[in-house]
Short mmCIF file of C-alpha atoms in Angstrom, two decimals:
data_model
loop_
_atom_site.label_atom_id
_atom_site.label_comp_id
_atom_site.label_asym_id
_atom_site.label_seq_id
_atom_site.Cartn_x
_atom_site.Cartn_y
_atom_site.Cartn_z
CA MET N 1 30.79 -3.70 0.88
CA ARG N 2 32.43 -3.52 4.29
CA ALA N 3 32.94 0.24 4.04
CA ALA N 4 29.23 0.75 3.34
CA ARG N 5 28.37 -1.53 6.26
CA LEU N 6 30.64 0.40 8.63
CA ILE N 7 29.01 3.69 7.61
CA LYS N 8 25.57 2.20 8.17
CA MET N 9 26.63 0.94 11.59
CA VAL N 10 27.77 4.44 12.61
CA LEU N 11 24.50 5.97 11.37
CA LEU N 12 22.47 3.38 13.28
CA LEU N 13 24.34 4.08 16.50
CA GLN N 14 24.03 7.80 15.88
CA SER N 15 20.25 7.53 15.62
CA ARG N 16 19.75 5.52 18.84
CA PRO N 17 21.12 5.71 22.40
CA SER N 18 22.53 2.18 22.14
CA MET N 19 22.02 -1.09 20.28
CA THR N 20 22.80 -4.68 21.20
CA ALA N 21 25.00 -6.85 19.04
CA ALA N 22 21.92 -8.88 18.06
CA GLU N 23 20.04 -5.75 16.96
CA LEU N 24 22.99 -4.53 14.90
CA ALA N 25 23.47 -7.96 13.37
CA ARG N 26 19.81 -8.02 12.31
CA GLU N 27 19.94 -4.52 10.80
CA LEU N 28 23.25 -5.13 9.01
CA GLU N 29 22.39 -8.72 8.02
CA VAL N 30 25.63 -10.13 9.42
CA SER N 31 26.63 -12.28 12.38
CA GLU N 32 27.21 -10.90 15.89
CA ARG N 33 30.86 -11.86 15.54
CA THR N 34 31.10 -9.61 12.46
CA VAL N 35 29.49 -6.79 14.47
CA THR N 36 32.19 -7.18 17.12
CA ARG N 37 34.93 -7.02 14.48
CA ASP N 38 33.34 -3.99 12.79
CA ALA N 39 33.04 -2.15 16.11
CA GLN N 40 36.73 -2.79 16.77
CA ALA N 41 37.62 -1.51 13.28
CA LEU N 42 35.63 1.68 13.83
CA SER N 43 37.29 2.25 17.18
CA GLU N 44 40.74 1.82 15.64
CA ALA N 45 39.76 4.35 12.94
CA GLY N 46 38.92 6.96 15.57
CA VAL N 47 35.15 6.56 15.78
CA PRO N 48 34.30 6.46 19.53
CA VAL N 49 32.29 3.23 19.66
CA TYR N 50 31.93 1.99 23.24
CA ALA N 51 30.81 -1.52 24.23
CA ASP N 52 28.80 -1.95 27.44
CA ARG N 53 29.19 -5.43 28.88
CA GLY N 54 26.53 -7.56 30.54
CA ARG N 55 22.99 -8.72 29.73
CA ALA N 56 21.72 -5.15 29.26
CA GLY N 57 24.82 -4.08 27.38
CA GLY N 58 25.34 -3.02 23.82
CA TYR N 59 27.16 -0.57 21.60
CA ARG N 60 26.91 3.22 21.68
CA LEU N 61 28.71 6.32 20.49
CA VAL N 62 30.30 8.49 23.17
CA GLY N 63 31.19 12.14 23.35
CA GLY N 64 28.25 13.34 21.24
CA TYR N 65 29.96 12.02 18.11
CA ARG N 66 28.14 12.93 14.88
CA THR N 67 29.03 11.97 11.35
CA ARG N 68 28.45 14.27 8.36
CA LEU N 69 26.43 13.54 5.23
CA THR N 70 29.34 14.32 2.93
CA GLY N 71 29.91 10.57 2.49
CA LEU N 72 26.79 10.21 0.36
CA ALA N 73 27.26 9.07 -3.22
CA ARG N 74 25.25 10.75 -5.99
CA GLY N 75 22.87 7.82 -6.34
CA GLU N 76 22.25 7.79 -2.59
CA ALA N 77 21.60 11.53 -2.49
CA GLU N 78 19.15 11.34 -5.40
CA ALA N 79 17.34 8.40 -3.79
CA LEU N 80 17.05 10.44 -0.59
CA PHE N 81 15.14 13.17 -2.39
CA LEU N 82 12.80 10.57 -3.89
CA SER N 83 11.70 9.45 -0.42
CA GLY N 84 9.16 12.28 -0.17
CA VAL N 85 5.84 12.31 -2.02
CA PRO N 86 5.15 16.03 -2.66
CA GLY N 87 1.41 15.71 -3.22
CA ALA N 88 0.87 13.53 -0.15
CA LEU N 89 3.02 15.80 2.03
CA ARG N 90 1.02 18.81 0.86
CA GLU N 91 -2.29 17.10 1.66
CA MET N 92 -1.11 16.21 5.17
CA GLY N 93 0.05 19.77 5.82
CA LEU N 94 3.73 18.79 5.95
CA GLU N 95 4.96 20.53 2.80
CA ASP N 96 6.73 23.37 4.65
CA ALA N 97 8.49 20.98 7.04
CA ALA N 98 9.59 18.75 4.17
CA SER N 99 10.88 21.73 2.19
CA ALA N 100 12.92 22.94 5.16
CA ALA N 101 14.36 19.46 5.67
CA ARG N 102 15.37 19.21 2.00
CA LEU N 103 17.13 22.57 2.23
CA LYS N 104 19.08 21.45 5.31
CA VAL N 105 20.11 18.19 3.66
CA SER N 106 21.16 20.06 0.52
CA ALA N 107 23.27 22.44 2.57
CA ALA N 108 25.05 19.51 4.23
CA LEU N 109 25.92 17.82 0.93
CA LEU N 110 29.09 18.31 -1.03
CA PRO N 111 28.77 21.07 -3.68
CA SER N 112 28.95 18.46 -6.44
CA LEU N 113 25.81 16.76 -5.07
CA ARG N 114 23.61 19.77 -4.33
CA ASP N 115 21.68 19.40 -7.57
CA ALA N 116 20.48 15.92 -6.50
CA SER N 117 16.96 17.13 -5.71
CA ARG N 118 16.59 18.63 -9.21
CA THR N 119 18.04 15.64 -11.06
CA ALA N 120 15.81 13.22 -9.14
CA ALA N 121 12.68 15.31 -9.78
CA GLN N 122 13.50 15.44 -13.50
CA ARG N 123 13.49 11.65 -13.73
CA PHE N 124 10.82 10.30 -11.36
CA HIS N 125 7.34 11.42 -10.40
CA LEU N 126 4.63 9.63 -8.41
CA ASP N 127 1.00 10.14 -9.47
CA ALA N 128 -0.92 8.19 -6.81
CA PRO N 129 -4.61 8.51 -7.83
CA GLY N 130 -6.11 6.07 -10.32
CA TRP N 131 -7.06 7.00 -13.87
CA PHE N 132 -10.35 8.79 -14.55
CA ARG N 133 -10.72 9.80 -10.92
CA GLU N 134 -10.50 13.33 -9.61
CA PRO N 135 -8.46 13.23 -6.39
CA VAL N 136 -10.20 14.77 -3.38
CA THR N 137 -8.23 15.65 -0.26
CA PRO N 138 -10.21 14.83 2.91
CA GLU N 139 -10.80 18.01 4.89
CA LEU N 140 -9.72 16.42 8.18
CA LEU N 141 -6.54 14.79 6.82
CA PRO N 142 -4.13 17.39 8.33
CA ALA N 143 -5.71 16.92 11.77
CA VAL N 144 -5.43 13.15 11.48
CA ALA N 145 -1.82 13.44 10.27
CA ASP N 146 -0.92 15.64 13.25
CA ALA N 147 -2.36 13.06 15.64
CA VAL N 148 -0.45 10.25 13.92
CA TRP N 149 2.78 12.22 14.09
CA ASP N 150 2.38 13.07 17.80
CA ASP N 151 0.94 9.71 19.00
CA HIS N 152 -2.07 11.69 20.24
CA ARG N 153 -5.43 10.13 21.01
CA VAL N 154 -8.41 11.62 19.19
CA THR N 155 -12.17 11.50 19.55
CA ALA N 156 -13.49 10.84 16.06
CA ARG N 157 -16.92 10.79 14.48
CA TYR N 158 -17.06 8.30 11.63
CA LEU N 159 -19.67 7.39 9.01
CA ARG N 160 -20.07 3.63 9.06
CA GLY N 161 -21.99 1.42 6.62
CA GLU N 162 -23.46 2.12 3.19
CA GLY N 163 -26.62 3.72 1.80
CA GLU N 164 -29.63 3.67 4.09
CA HIS N 165 -27.64 1.66 6.64
CA ARG N 166 -25.00 4.37 7.05
CA ARG N 167 -24.78 5.81 10.56
CA GLU N 168 -22.39 7.95 12.55
CA VAL N 169 -20.40 6.39 15.37
CA VAL N 170 -18.06 7.99 17.91
CA ARG N 171 -14.75 6.36 18.79
CA GLU N 172 -11.69 7.31 20.78
CA LEU N 173 -8.81 6.25 18.55
CA GLU N 174 -5.08 5.72 18.87
CA PRO N 175 -3.93 6.71 15.35
CA TYR N 176 -0.91 4.63 14.29
CA GLY N 177 -0.38 5.32 10.59
CA LEU N 178 -1.72 6.72 7.33
CA VAL N 179 -1.80 4.90 3.99
CA LEU N 180 -2.47 6.42 0.57
CA LYS N 181 -3.95 3.74 -1.71
CA ALA N 182 -5.04 4.62 -5.26
CA GLY N 183 -5.79 8.20 -4.27
CA VAL N 184 -7.73 7.27 -1.10
CA TRP N 185 -6.38 7.94 2.40
CA TYR N 186 -6.78 5.30 5.12
CA LEU N 187 -6.02 5.51 8.85
CA CYS N 188 -4.72 2.45 10.70
CA ALA N 189 -5.69 2.83 14.35
CA ARG N 190 -6.73 1.11 17.55
CA VAL N 191 -9.84 1.93 19.55
CA SER N 192 -8.59 3.00 22.98
CA GLY N 193 -8.66 0.07 25.37
CA HIS N 194 -8.62 -2.56 22.58
CA GLU N 195 -5.75 -4.56 21.14
CA ALA N 196 -6.98 -5.08 17.57
CA PHE N 197 -6.02 -2.65 14.81
CA ARG N 198 -8.67 -1.36 12.41
CA VAL N 199 -8.71 0.57 9.14
CA TYR N 200 -10.77 3.73 8.57
CA ARG N 201 -11.30 5.79 5.41
CA VAL N 202 -10.23 9.33 6.27
CA ASP N 203 -12.89 10.88 4.00
CA ARG N 204 -15.57 9.31 6.20
CA PHE N 205 -14.51 11.20 9.33
CA THR N 206 -16.93 14.02 10.12
CA ALA N 207 -15.02 15.32 13.17
CA VAL N 208 -11.61 14.69 14.74
CA GLU N 209 -10.71 16.30 18.08
CA PRO N 210 -7.56 15.72 20.16
CA VAL N 211 -8.24 14.16 23.56
CA GLY N 212 -7.68 16.73 26.29
CA PRO N 213 -5.20 16.35 29.15
CA ASP N 214 -6.38 14.12 31.99
CA PRO N 215 -4.06 12.69 34.67
CA ALA N 216 -6.11 9.50 34.75
CA HIS N 217 -6.16 9.15 30.96
CA PRO N 218 -3.09 10.55 29.15
CA ALA N 219 -3.71 12.36 25.87
CA ARG N 220 -0.78 10.60 24.23
CA PHE N 221 -0.72 6.83 23.86
CA GLU N 222 2.20 4.44 24.18
CA ARG N 223 2.92 3.10 20.72
CA ASP N 224 3.18 -0.67 20.28
CA ARG N 225 6.81 -1.10 19.21
CA GLU N 226 5.97 -4.34 17.43
CA PHE N 227 3.56 -2.64 15.02
CA GLU N 228 4.89 -2.41 11.45
CA LEU N 229 2.65 -0.34 9.17
CA PRO N 230 3.74 -1.84 5.78
CA ALA N 231 3.34 -5.43 7.02
CA PHE N 232 -0.02 -4.68 8.65
CA TRP N 233 -1.36 -2.98 5.52
CA GLU N 234 -0.21 -5.78 3.23
CA GLU N 235 -1.95 -8.39 5.39
CA ARG N 236 -5.14 -6.35 5.79
CA ALA N 237 -5.33 -5.52 2.07
CA GLU N 238 -5.04 -9.21 1.21
CA GLN N 239 -7.76 -10.09 3.74
CA PHE N 240 -10.04 -7.42 2.29
CA ALA N 241 -9.50 -8.59 -1.28
CA ARG N 242 -10.41 -12.14 -0.31
CA SER N 243 -13.36 -11.12 1.87
CA ILE N 244 -15.25 -9.47 -0.99
CA LEU N 245 -15.06 -12.62 -3.14
CA ARG N 246 -18.16 -14.26 -1.67
CA THR N 247 -19.47 -16.13 -4.75
CA GLU N 248 -18.02 -18.84 -6.99
CA VAL N 249 -18.50 -19.45 -10.69
CA VAL N 250 -17.32 -22.41 -12.76
CA VAL N 251 -15.96 -21.59 -16.22
CA ARG N 252 -14.17 -23.17 -19.16
CA LEU N 253 -11.28 -21.16 -20.53
CA SER N 254 -9.45 -21.37 -23.82
CA PRO N 255 -5.63 -21.01 -23.77
CA GLU N 256 -6.11 -17.36 -24.74
CA GLY N 257 -8.72 -16.99 -21.98
CA VAL N 258 -6.25 -18.33 -19.41
CA ARG N 259 -3.66 -15.77 -20.53
CA ALA N 260 -6.18 -12.91 -20.44
CA LEU N 261 -7.81 -13.87 -17.13
CA PRO N 262 -5.50 -11.76 -14.87
CA HIS N 263 -6.51 -8.66 -16.85
CA SER N 264 -10.24 -9.29 -16.34
CA VAL N 265 -10.82 -10.51 -12.77
CA GLU N 266 -9.54 -9.55 -9.33
CA PRO N 267 -5.86 -10.46 -8.75
CA SER N 268 -6.75 -12.83 -5.89
CA ALA N 269 -9.30 -14.61 -8.10
CA ALA N 270 -6.73 -14.99 -10.88
CA ALA N 271 -4.20 -16.29 -8.34
CA ALA N 272 -6.71 -18.86 -7.07
CA ALA N 273 -7.32 -19.99 -10.65
CA ARG N 274 -3.59 -20.35 -11.30
CA GLU N 275 -3.17 -22.42 -8.13
CA ALA N 276 -6.06 -24.68 -9.10
CA LEU N 277 -4.68 -25.19 -12.60
CA ALA N 278 -1.18 -25.86 -11.31
CA GLY N 279 -2.46 -28.34 -8.73
CA ALA N 280 -4.50 -30.23 -11.31
CA ALA N 281 -2.06 -30.14 -14.23
CA GLY N 282 -2.93 -32.73 -16.82
CA GLU N 283 -6.54 -33.19 -15.66
CA PHE N 284 -8.03 -30.56 -17.94
CA GLY N 285 -8.24 -30.07 -21.67
CA GLY N 286 -9.92 -33.41 -22.33
CA ASP N 287 -11.77 -31.93 -25.27
CA GLY N 288 -8.53 -31.72 -27.21
CA GLY N 289 -8.76 -27.98 -27.72
CA GLY N 290 -6.67 -26.96 -24.76
CA TRP N 291 -9.67 -25.65 -22.80
CA VAL N 292 -9.56 -25.92 -19.00
CA THR N 293 -12.24 -25.83 -16.32
CA VAL N 294 -11.70 -23.77 -13.19
CA THR N 295 -13.69 -22.38 -10.26
CA LEU N 296 -13.31 -18.63 -9.77
CA PRO N 297 -14.09 -16.71 -6.56
CA VAL N 298 -15.97 -13.50 -7.48
CA GLU N 299 -17.69 -10.64 -5.69
CA SER N 300 -21.15 -11.34 -7.17
CA GLU N 301 -22.84 -12.67 -10.30
CA GLU N 302 -23.27 -9.11 -11.56
CA VAL N 303 -19.57 -8.35 -11.17
CA ALA N 304 -18.63 -11.73 -12.70
CA HIS N 305 -20.81 -10.99 -15.72
CA THR N 306 -19.08 -7.65 -16.28
CA GLN N 307 -15.58 -9.07 -15.81
CA LEU N 308 -16.00 -12.24 -17.86
CA THR N 309 -17.71 -10.42 -20.72
CA ALA N 310 -14.31 -8.91 -21.48
CA LEU N 311 -13.04 -12.42 -22.39
CA GLY N 312 -15.66 -12.79 -25.15
CA PRO N 313 -15.64 -16.23 -26.80
CA GLU N 314 -12.58 -17.34 -24.80
CA VAL N 315 -14.75 -18.26 -21.79
CA GLU N 316 -17.83 -20.42 -21.25
CA VAL N 317 -19.76 -20.17 -17.98
CA LEU N 318 -20.85 -23.59 -16.67
CA ALA N 319 -22.31 -22.60 -13.28
CA PRO N 320 -24.31 -21.14 -11.70
CA ALA N 321 -27.16 -21.68 -14.14
CA SER N 322 -28.47 -18.14 -13.66
CA LEU N 323 -25.17 -16.64 -14.82
CA ARG N 324 -24.96 -19.04 -17.76
CA GLU N 325 -28.49 -18.01 -18.80
CA ARG N 326 -27.48 -14.36 -18.62
CA PHE N 327 -24.56 -14.98 -20.98
CA ALA N 328 -26.78 -17.04 -23.30
CA ALA N 329 -29.31 -14.19 -23.49
CA GLN N 330 -26.50 -11.73 -24.17
CA ALA N 331 -25.16 -13.98 -26.92
CA VAL N 332 -28.59 -14.07 -28.60
CA ARG N 333 -28.82 -10.28 -28.51
CA LEU N 334 -25.32 -9.95 -29.95
CA ALA N 335 -26.13 -12.44 -32.72
CA LEU N 336 -29.26 -10.49 -33.65
CA LEU N 337 -27.40 -7.19 -33.52
CA TYR N 338 -24.46 -8.29 -35.66
CA GLY N 339 -26.40 -10.62 -37.93
CA ARG N 340 -28.30 -7.77 -39.57
CA GLY N 341 -25.44 -6.57 -41.71
CA ALA N 342 -23.76 -3.17 -41.53
CA PRO N 343 -25.85 -0.43 -39.85
CA ASP N 344 -27.34 2.54 -41.63
CA THR N 345 -25.24 5.45 -40.40
CA ASP N 346 -28.26 7.79 -40.47
CA THR N 347 -30.76 5.68 -38.56
CA GLY N 348 -28.57 3.60 -36.25
CA PRO N 349 -28.48 -0.22 -36.01
CA GLY N 350 -30.95 -2.00 -38.23
CA PRO N 351 -31.45 -3.69 -41.62
CA GLY N 352 -30.23 -1.83 -44.68
CA PRO N 353 -27.69 -1.88 -47.47
CA ALA N 354 -24.01 -1.69 -46.69
CA PRO N 355 -22.45 1.75 -47.24
CA GLU N 356 -20.61 2.21 -50.50
CA ARG N 357 -16.80 2.21 -50.45
CA SER N 358 -14.94 4.94 -52.24
CA GLY N 359 -12.25 4.07 -54.71
#
């Protein structure tokens, strides 16, 4: 474990001009005292680690010291080649750069590890788009990706709203990061002059132009060093999922309905139901059949009807009355449809004798 930590420490110092003991301790998940001991061990082993004293001090490598990649184990080398997503890189216009980088890494590896890219590709593949959906690459994605990569402000035209309320707006954006979610590309950005971050669908951009040079308004923006794309996206995705659940329905669920609920409704709605059931353990199931009553947040009555229909007789809608009436009407239609006996295969559903069985 210590050997791996020492290698990581050297690589960290190699990638930055200097790091404080606190920064190294956080990255290595050890104490600052351990960092001091590790730095001393590296120095004794011939690695030129230099410690600057004082409040602004830290650790750095001197003499242009560079380590080689020949210390990679096979598993580490194969994981390295998994870090790229070929389809996404191609869509962003980065396929050539990624290919060149992979060749350089391969050339730096030991001969016994140079097949790592092939062995990794044989075993793992990422197919990002959802099922039954033809992936479409937004035409302006490469331009957006270039701006993200270069921290370059852009003037963007964006289609906002839905249907007859859709309109085009113009914004000057500071593009921070791109996210590929279920085959759809999203840009996380700030409007110039504002602090809040926003999310834009890349396929809704109609024009993206880099901001020209202007001494009073630099084309490149100063990136907020506190911004973390994965954390921001996770928080925003959770907020979005909760924001669309604007209606509530009250239902009774059988034990089988409780088990099947996560496969029928939105994950956040299922989580809310689980929390409610856990917080009220022992209060439900008074009818002796193990049925429980729970309030579900849903997007709309129409969506709730579609989702809960999948549970069949394992769910009973109690409120709102309009949704209960819809299920009651559907139940009557189903009873009429299936109460007629087997359908005539020539004329479709309707009364008639059951088809004869052979044998």
